[in-house]
mmCIF file of C-alpha atoms and ligand atoms in Angstrom:
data_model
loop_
_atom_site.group_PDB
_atom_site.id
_atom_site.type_symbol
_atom_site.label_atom_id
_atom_site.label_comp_id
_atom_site.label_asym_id
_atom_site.label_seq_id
_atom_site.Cartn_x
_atom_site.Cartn_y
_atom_site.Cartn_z
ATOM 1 C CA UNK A 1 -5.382 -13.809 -18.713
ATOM 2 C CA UNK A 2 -2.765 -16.103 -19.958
ATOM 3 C CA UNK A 3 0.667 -16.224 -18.782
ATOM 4 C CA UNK A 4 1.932 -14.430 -22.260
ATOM 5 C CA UNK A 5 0.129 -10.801 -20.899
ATOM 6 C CA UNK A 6 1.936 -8.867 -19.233
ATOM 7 C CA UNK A 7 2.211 -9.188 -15.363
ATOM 8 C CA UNK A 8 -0.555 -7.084 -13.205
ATOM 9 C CA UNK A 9 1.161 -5.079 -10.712
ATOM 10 C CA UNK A 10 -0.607 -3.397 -8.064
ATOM 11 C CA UNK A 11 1.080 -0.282 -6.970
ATOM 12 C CA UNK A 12 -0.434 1.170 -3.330
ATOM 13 C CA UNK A 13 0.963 2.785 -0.288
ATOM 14 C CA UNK A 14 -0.500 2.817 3.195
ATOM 15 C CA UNK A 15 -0.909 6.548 4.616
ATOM 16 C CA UNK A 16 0.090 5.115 8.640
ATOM 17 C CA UNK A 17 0.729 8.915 9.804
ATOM 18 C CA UNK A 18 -1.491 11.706 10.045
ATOM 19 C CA UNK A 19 -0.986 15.348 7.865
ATOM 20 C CA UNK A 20 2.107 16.562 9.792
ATOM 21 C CA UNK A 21 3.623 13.243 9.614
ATOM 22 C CA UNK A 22 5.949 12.244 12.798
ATOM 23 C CA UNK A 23 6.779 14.219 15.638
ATOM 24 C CA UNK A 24 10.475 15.903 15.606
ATOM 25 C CA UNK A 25 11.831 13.495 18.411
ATOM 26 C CA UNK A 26 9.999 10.225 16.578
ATOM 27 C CA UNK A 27 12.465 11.661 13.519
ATOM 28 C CA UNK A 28 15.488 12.092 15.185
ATOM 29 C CA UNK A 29 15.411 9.176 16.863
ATOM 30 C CA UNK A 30 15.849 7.492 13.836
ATOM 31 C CA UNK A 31 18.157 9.997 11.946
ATOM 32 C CA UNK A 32 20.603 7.372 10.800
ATOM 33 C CA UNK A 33 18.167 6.618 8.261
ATOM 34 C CA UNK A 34 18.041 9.827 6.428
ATOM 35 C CA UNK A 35 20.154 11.648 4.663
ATOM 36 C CA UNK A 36 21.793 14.709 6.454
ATOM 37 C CA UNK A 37 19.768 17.063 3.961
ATOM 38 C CA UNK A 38 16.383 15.543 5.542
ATOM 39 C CA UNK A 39 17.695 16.130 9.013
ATOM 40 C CA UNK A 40 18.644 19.799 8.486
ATOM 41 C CA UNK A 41 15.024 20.306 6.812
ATOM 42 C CA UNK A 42 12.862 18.984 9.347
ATOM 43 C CA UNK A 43 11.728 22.192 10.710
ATOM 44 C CA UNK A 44 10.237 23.155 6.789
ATOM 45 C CA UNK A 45 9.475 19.479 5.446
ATOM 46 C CA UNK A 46 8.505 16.052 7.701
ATOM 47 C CA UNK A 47 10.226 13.250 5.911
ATOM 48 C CA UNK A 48 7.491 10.598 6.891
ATOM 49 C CA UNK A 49 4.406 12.831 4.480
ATOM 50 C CA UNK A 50 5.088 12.074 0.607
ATOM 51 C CA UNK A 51 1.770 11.846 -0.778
ATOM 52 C CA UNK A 52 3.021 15.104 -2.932
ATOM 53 C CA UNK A 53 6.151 13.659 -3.662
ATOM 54 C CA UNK A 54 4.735 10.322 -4.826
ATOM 55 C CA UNK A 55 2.275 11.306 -6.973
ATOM 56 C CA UNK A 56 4.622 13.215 -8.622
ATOM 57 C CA UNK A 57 6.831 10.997 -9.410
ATOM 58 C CA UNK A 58 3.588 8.333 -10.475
ATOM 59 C CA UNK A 59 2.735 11.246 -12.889
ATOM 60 C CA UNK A 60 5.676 11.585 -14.346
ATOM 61 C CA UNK A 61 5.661 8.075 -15.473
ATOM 62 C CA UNK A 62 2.017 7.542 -16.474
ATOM 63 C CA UNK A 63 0.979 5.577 -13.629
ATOM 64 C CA UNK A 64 -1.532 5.721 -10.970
ATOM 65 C CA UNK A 65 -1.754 4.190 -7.566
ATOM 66 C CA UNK A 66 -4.201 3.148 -4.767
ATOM 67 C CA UNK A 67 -3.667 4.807 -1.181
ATOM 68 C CA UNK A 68 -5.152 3.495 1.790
ATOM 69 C CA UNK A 69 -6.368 5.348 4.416
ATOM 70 C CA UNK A 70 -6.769 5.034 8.075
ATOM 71 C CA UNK A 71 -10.178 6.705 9.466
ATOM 72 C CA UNK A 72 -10.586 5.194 13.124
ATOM 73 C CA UNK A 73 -9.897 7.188 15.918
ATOM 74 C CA UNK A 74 -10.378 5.219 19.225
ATOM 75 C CA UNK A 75 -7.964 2.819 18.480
ATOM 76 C CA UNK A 76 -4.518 1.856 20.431
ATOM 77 C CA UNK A 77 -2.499 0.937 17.479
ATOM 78 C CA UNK A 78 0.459 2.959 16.413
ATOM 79 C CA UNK A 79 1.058 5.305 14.996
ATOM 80 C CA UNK A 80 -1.285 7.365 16.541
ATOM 81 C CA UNK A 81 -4.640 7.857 14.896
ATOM 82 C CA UNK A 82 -5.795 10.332 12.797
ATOM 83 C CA UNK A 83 -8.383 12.359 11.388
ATOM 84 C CA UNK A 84 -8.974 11.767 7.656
ATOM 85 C CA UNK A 85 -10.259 14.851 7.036
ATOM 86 C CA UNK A 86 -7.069 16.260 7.111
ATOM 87 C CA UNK A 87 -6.479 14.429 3.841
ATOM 88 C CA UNK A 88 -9.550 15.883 2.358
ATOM 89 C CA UNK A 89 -8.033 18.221 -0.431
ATOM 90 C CA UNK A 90 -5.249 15.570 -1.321
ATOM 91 C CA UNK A 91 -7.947 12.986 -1.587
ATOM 92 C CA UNK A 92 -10.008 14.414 -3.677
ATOM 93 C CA UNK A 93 -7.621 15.616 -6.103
ATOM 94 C CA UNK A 94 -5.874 12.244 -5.956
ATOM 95 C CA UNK A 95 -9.853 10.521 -6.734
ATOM 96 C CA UNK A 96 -9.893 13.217 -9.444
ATOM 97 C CA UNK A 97 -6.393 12.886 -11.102
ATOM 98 C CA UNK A 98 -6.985 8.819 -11.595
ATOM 99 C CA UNK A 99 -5.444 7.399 -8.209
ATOM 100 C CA UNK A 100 -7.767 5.202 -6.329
ATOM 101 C CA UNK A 101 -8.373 5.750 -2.032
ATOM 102 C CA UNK A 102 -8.716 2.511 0.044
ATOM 103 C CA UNK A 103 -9.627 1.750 3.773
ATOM 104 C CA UNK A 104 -6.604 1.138 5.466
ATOM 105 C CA UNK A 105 -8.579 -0.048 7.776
ATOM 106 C CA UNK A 106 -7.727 -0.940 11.668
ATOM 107 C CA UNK A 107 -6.915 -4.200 13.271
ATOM 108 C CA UNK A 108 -10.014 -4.316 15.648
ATOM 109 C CA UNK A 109 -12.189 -3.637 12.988
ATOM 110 C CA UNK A 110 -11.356 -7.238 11.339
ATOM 111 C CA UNK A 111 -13.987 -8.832 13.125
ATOM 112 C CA UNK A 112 -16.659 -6.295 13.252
ATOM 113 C CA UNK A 113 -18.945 -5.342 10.051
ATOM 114 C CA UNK A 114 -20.478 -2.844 11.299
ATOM 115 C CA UNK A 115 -17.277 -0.807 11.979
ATOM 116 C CA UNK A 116 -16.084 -1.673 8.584
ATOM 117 C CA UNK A 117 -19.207 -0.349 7.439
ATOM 118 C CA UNK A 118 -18.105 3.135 9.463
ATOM 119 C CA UNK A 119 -14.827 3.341 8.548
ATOM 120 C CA UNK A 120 -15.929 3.041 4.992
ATOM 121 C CA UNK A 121 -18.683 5.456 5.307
ATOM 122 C CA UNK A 122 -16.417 8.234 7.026
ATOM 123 C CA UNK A 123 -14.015 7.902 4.145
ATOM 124 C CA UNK A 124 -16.789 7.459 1.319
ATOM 125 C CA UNK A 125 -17.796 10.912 2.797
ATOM 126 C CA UNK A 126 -14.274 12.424 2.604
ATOM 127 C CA UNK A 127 -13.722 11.341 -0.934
ATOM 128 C CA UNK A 128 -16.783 11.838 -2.759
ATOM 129 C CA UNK A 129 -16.176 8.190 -4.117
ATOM 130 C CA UNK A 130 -17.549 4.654 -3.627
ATOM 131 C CA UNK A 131 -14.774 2.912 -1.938
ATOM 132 C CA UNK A 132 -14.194 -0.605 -2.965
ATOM 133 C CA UNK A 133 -10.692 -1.501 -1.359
ATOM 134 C CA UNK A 134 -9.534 -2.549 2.047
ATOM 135 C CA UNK A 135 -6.150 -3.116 3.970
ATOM 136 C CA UNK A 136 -5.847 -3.733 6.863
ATOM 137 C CA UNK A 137 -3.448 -1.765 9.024
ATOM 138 C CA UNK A 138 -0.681 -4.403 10.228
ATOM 139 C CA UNK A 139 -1.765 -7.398 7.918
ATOM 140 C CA UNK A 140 -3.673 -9.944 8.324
ATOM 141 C CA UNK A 141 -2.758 -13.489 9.281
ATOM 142 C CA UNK A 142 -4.641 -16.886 7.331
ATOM 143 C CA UNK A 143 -6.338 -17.619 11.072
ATOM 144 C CA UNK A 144 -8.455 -14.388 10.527
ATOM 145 C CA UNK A 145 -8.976 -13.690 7.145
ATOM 146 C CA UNK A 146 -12.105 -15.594 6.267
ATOM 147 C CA UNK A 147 -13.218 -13.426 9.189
ATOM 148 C CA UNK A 148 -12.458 -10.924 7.910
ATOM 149 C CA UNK A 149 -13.284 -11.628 4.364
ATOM 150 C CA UNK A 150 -16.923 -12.359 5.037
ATOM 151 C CA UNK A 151 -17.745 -9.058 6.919
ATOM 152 C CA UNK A 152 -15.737 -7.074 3.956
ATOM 153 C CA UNK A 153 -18.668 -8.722 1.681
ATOM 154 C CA UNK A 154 -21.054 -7.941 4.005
ATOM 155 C CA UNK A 155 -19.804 -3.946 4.479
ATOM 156 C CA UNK A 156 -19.994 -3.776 0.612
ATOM 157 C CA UNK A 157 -16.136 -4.106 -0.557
ATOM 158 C CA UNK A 158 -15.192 -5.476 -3.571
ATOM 159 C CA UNK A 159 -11.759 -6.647 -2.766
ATOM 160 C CA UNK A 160 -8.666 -7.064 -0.226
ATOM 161 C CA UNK A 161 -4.975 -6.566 -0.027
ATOM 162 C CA UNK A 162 -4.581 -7.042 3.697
ATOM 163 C CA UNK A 163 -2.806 -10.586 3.808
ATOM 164 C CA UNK A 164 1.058 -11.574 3.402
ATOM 165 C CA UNK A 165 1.899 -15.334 3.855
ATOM 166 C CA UNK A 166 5.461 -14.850 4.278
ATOM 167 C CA UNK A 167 7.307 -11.882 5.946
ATOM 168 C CA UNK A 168 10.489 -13.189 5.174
ATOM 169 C CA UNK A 169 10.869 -13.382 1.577
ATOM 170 C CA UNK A 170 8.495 -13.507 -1.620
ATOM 171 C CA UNK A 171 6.866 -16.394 -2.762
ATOM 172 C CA UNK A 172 4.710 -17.585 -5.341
ATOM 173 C CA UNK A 173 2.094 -17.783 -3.337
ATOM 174 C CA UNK A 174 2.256 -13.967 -1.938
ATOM 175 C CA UNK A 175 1.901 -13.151 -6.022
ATOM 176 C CA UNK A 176 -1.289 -14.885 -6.623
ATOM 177 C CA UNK A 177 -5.008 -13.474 -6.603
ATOM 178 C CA UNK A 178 -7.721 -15.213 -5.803
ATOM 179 C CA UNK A 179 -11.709 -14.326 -4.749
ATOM 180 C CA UNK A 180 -13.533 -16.008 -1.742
ATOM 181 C CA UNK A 181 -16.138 -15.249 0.189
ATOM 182 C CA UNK A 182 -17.299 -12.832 -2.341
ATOM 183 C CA UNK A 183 -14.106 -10.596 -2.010
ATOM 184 C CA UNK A 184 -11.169 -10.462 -4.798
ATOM 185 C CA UNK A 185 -7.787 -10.707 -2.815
ATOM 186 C CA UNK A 186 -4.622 -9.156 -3.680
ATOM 187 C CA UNK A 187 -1.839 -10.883 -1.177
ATOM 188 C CA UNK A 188 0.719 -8.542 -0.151
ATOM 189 C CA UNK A 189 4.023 -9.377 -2.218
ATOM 190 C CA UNK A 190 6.491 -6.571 -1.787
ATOM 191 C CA UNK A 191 6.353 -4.906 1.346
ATOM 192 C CA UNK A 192 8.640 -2.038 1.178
ATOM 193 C CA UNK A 193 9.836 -2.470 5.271
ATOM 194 C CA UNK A 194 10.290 -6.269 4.879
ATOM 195 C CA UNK A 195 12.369 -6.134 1.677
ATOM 196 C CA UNK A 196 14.418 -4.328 3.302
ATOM 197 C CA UNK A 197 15.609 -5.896 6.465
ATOM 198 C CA UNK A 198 18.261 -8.310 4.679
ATOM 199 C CA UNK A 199 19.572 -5.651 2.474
ATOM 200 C CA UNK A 200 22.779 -4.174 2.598
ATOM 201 C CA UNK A 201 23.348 -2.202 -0.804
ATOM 202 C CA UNK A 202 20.600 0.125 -1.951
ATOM 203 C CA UNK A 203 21.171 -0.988 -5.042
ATOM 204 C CA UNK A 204 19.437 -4.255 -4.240
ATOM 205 C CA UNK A 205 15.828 -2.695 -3.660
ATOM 206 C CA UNK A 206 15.561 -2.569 -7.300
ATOM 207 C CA UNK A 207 16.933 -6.466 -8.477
ATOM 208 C CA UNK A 208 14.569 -7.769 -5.753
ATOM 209 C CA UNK A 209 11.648 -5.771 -6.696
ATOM 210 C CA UNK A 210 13.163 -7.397 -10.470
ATOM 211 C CA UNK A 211 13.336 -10.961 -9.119
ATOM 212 C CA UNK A 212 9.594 -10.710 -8.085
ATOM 213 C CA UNK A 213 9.164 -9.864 -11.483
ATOM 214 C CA UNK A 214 10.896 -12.976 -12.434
ATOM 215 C CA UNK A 215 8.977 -15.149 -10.167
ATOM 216 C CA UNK A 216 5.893 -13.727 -11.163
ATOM 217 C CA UNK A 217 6.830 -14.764 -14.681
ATOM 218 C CA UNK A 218 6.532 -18.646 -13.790
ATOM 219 C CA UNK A 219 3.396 -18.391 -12.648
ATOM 220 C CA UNK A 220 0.012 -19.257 -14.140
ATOM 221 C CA UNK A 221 -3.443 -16.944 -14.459
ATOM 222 C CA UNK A 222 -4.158 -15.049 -11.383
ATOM 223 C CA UNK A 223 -1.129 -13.917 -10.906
ATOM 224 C CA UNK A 224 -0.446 -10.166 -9.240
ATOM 225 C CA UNK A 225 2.568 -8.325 -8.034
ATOM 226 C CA UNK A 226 0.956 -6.282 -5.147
ATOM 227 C CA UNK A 227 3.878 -3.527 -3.969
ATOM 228 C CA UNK A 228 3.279 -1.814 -0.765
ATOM 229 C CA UNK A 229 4.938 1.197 -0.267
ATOM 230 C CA UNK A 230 4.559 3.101 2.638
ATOM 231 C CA UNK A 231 3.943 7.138 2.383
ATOM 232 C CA UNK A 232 6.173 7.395 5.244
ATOM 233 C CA UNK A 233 9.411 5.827 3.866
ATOM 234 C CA UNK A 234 10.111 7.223 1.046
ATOM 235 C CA UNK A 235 12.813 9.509 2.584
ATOM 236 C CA UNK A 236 14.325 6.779 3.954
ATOM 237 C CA UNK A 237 17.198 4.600 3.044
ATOM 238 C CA UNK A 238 16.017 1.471 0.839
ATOM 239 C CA UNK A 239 12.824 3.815 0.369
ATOM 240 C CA UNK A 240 14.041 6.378 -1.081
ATOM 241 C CA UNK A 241 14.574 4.307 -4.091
ATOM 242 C CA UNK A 242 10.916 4.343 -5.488
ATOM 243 C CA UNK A 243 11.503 6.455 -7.867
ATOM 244 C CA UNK A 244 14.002 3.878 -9.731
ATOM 245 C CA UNK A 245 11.530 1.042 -9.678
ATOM 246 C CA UNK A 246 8.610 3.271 -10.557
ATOM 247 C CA UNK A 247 10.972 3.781 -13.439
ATOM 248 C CA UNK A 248 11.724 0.332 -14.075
ATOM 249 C CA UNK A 249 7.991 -0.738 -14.243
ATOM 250 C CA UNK A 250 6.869 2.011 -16.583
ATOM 251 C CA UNK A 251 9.332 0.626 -18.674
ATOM 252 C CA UNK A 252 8.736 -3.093 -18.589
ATOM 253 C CA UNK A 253 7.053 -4.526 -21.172
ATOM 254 C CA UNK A 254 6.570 -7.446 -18.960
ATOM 255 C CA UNK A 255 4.312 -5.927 -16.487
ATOM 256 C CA UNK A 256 1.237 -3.747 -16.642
ATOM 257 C CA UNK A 257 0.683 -1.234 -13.419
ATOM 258 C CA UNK A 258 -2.837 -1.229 -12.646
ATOM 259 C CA UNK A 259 -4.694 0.376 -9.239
ATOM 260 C CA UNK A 260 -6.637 -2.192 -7.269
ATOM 261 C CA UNK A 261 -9.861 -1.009 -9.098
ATOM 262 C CA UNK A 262 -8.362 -1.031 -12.327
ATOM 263 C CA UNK A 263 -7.058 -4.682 -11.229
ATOM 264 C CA UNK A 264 -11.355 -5.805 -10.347
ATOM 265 C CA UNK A 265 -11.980 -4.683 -14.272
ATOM 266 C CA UNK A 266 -8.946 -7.069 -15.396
ATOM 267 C CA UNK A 267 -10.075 -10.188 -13.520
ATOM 268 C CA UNK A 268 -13.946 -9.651 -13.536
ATOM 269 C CA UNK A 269 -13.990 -9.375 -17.624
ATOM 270 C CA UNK A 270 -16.391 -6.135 -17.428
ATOM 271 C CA UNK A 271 -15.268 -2.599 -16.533
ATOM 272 C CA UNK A 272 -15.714 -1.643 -13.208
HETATM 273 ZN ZN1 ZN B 1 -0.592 0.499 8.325
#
């Protein structure tokens, strides 16, 4: 790729809540962040499940997604766990509609192949599809990801999108692929949560999600915008404005939307 083609962007969303999404109180206590509408609903719609919503809005554009999945149980990290199975009708019609499932898999299972090798199994099983993708559930820092990189080769993954270098803003670095240890890695460059925190007009979801664009444009081969954004906030404030930058990168010539398998096919040269 040179730096004339358009701009990969990765577009994927971490499923952190089970079916039912979060309980009533878990909502409430954090009503100033949705709209009154939301509030009044809860009893008929939980404003932290959107898989519907997003793929809707995905479709209605033309592009497709990756969504990572959690599938250990015996774990302490919230939110609570969940079964997977749950998701087994919206997985496979996601798998069957062009969207790609991912491991979203837990913290203590960075150091541990063989657990990688079960959580990928469970959800291999659920999905009727080789998966090739991991994140890990609350990132992962540079002290643990050749750790974690080596025992993602070694449970059969193709590539990773668990790592963000900087929490406080994006950098250049955050926007560039690389491969070691076997593994293709997609850095984290928009997080959804952690644009977020410095904002004070809505508005401004979309020009920084545009000035990552810009960044991205300086920037030699390798380069890919990874977007995380979370199933759970896009009734939010800030989050609820997906839709406009779903619109804005369906209609950038500057950028190309790709899933992280359709992303392998671009940087290995052969189709996946
Ligand atoms: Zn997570």
């Amino acid at each position: 790729m040179t730096p004339e083609e358009p701009i990969p962007v990765f577009l994927s969303h971490d499923v952190d809540w089970g079916k039912t999404g979060a309980p009533i109180p878990h909502v409430l206590a954090r009503r100033s962040r949705f709209d009154e509408a939301v509030i009044n609903n809860l009893d008929e719609k939980n404003p932290y499940q959107n898989i519907p919503e997003i793929l809707e809005i995905e479709e209605r554009h033309g592009l497709r997604s990756t969504f990572f999945f959690r599938t250990r149980m015996d774990t302490h990290h919230r939110p609570p766990p969940y079964d997977v199975k749950e998701y087994r009708s919206e997985i496979r019609s996601m798998v069957s509609g062009g969207w790609e499932v991912g491991l979203h898999s837990d913290h203590l299972s960075i150091q541990h192949p063989l657990s990688l090798v079960e959580e990928k199994k469970t959800l291999e099983k659920v999905s009727g599809t080789k998966i090739l993708g991991n994140r890990t559930h609350y990132t992962v820092g540079v002290d643990h990801q050749d750790l974690l990189l080596g025992n993602l080769k070694q449970a059969g993954f193709r590539y990773d999108s668990s790592i963000k270098y900087r929490r406080d803003r994006v950098t250049a670095r955050d926007c560039l692929g690389f491969e070691r240890e076997g593994i293709r890695v997609f850095p984290i460059s928009i997080m959804d949560a952690l644009i977020f925190t410095d904002l004070e007009d809505e508005g401004d979801v979309l020009r920084r999600v545009q000035q990552a664009v810009n960044l991205c444009k300086g920037l030699p081969s390798g380069r890919v915008l990874t977007i995380l954004w979370h199933n759970c906030s896009l009734k939010m404030r800030f989050g609820r404005r997906y839709s406009e930058v779903v619109e804005y990168l369906a209609s950038n010539e500057d950028v190309t939307v790709k899933t992280g398998e359709g992303l392998l096919g671009m940087f290995d040269g052969d189709p996946v």
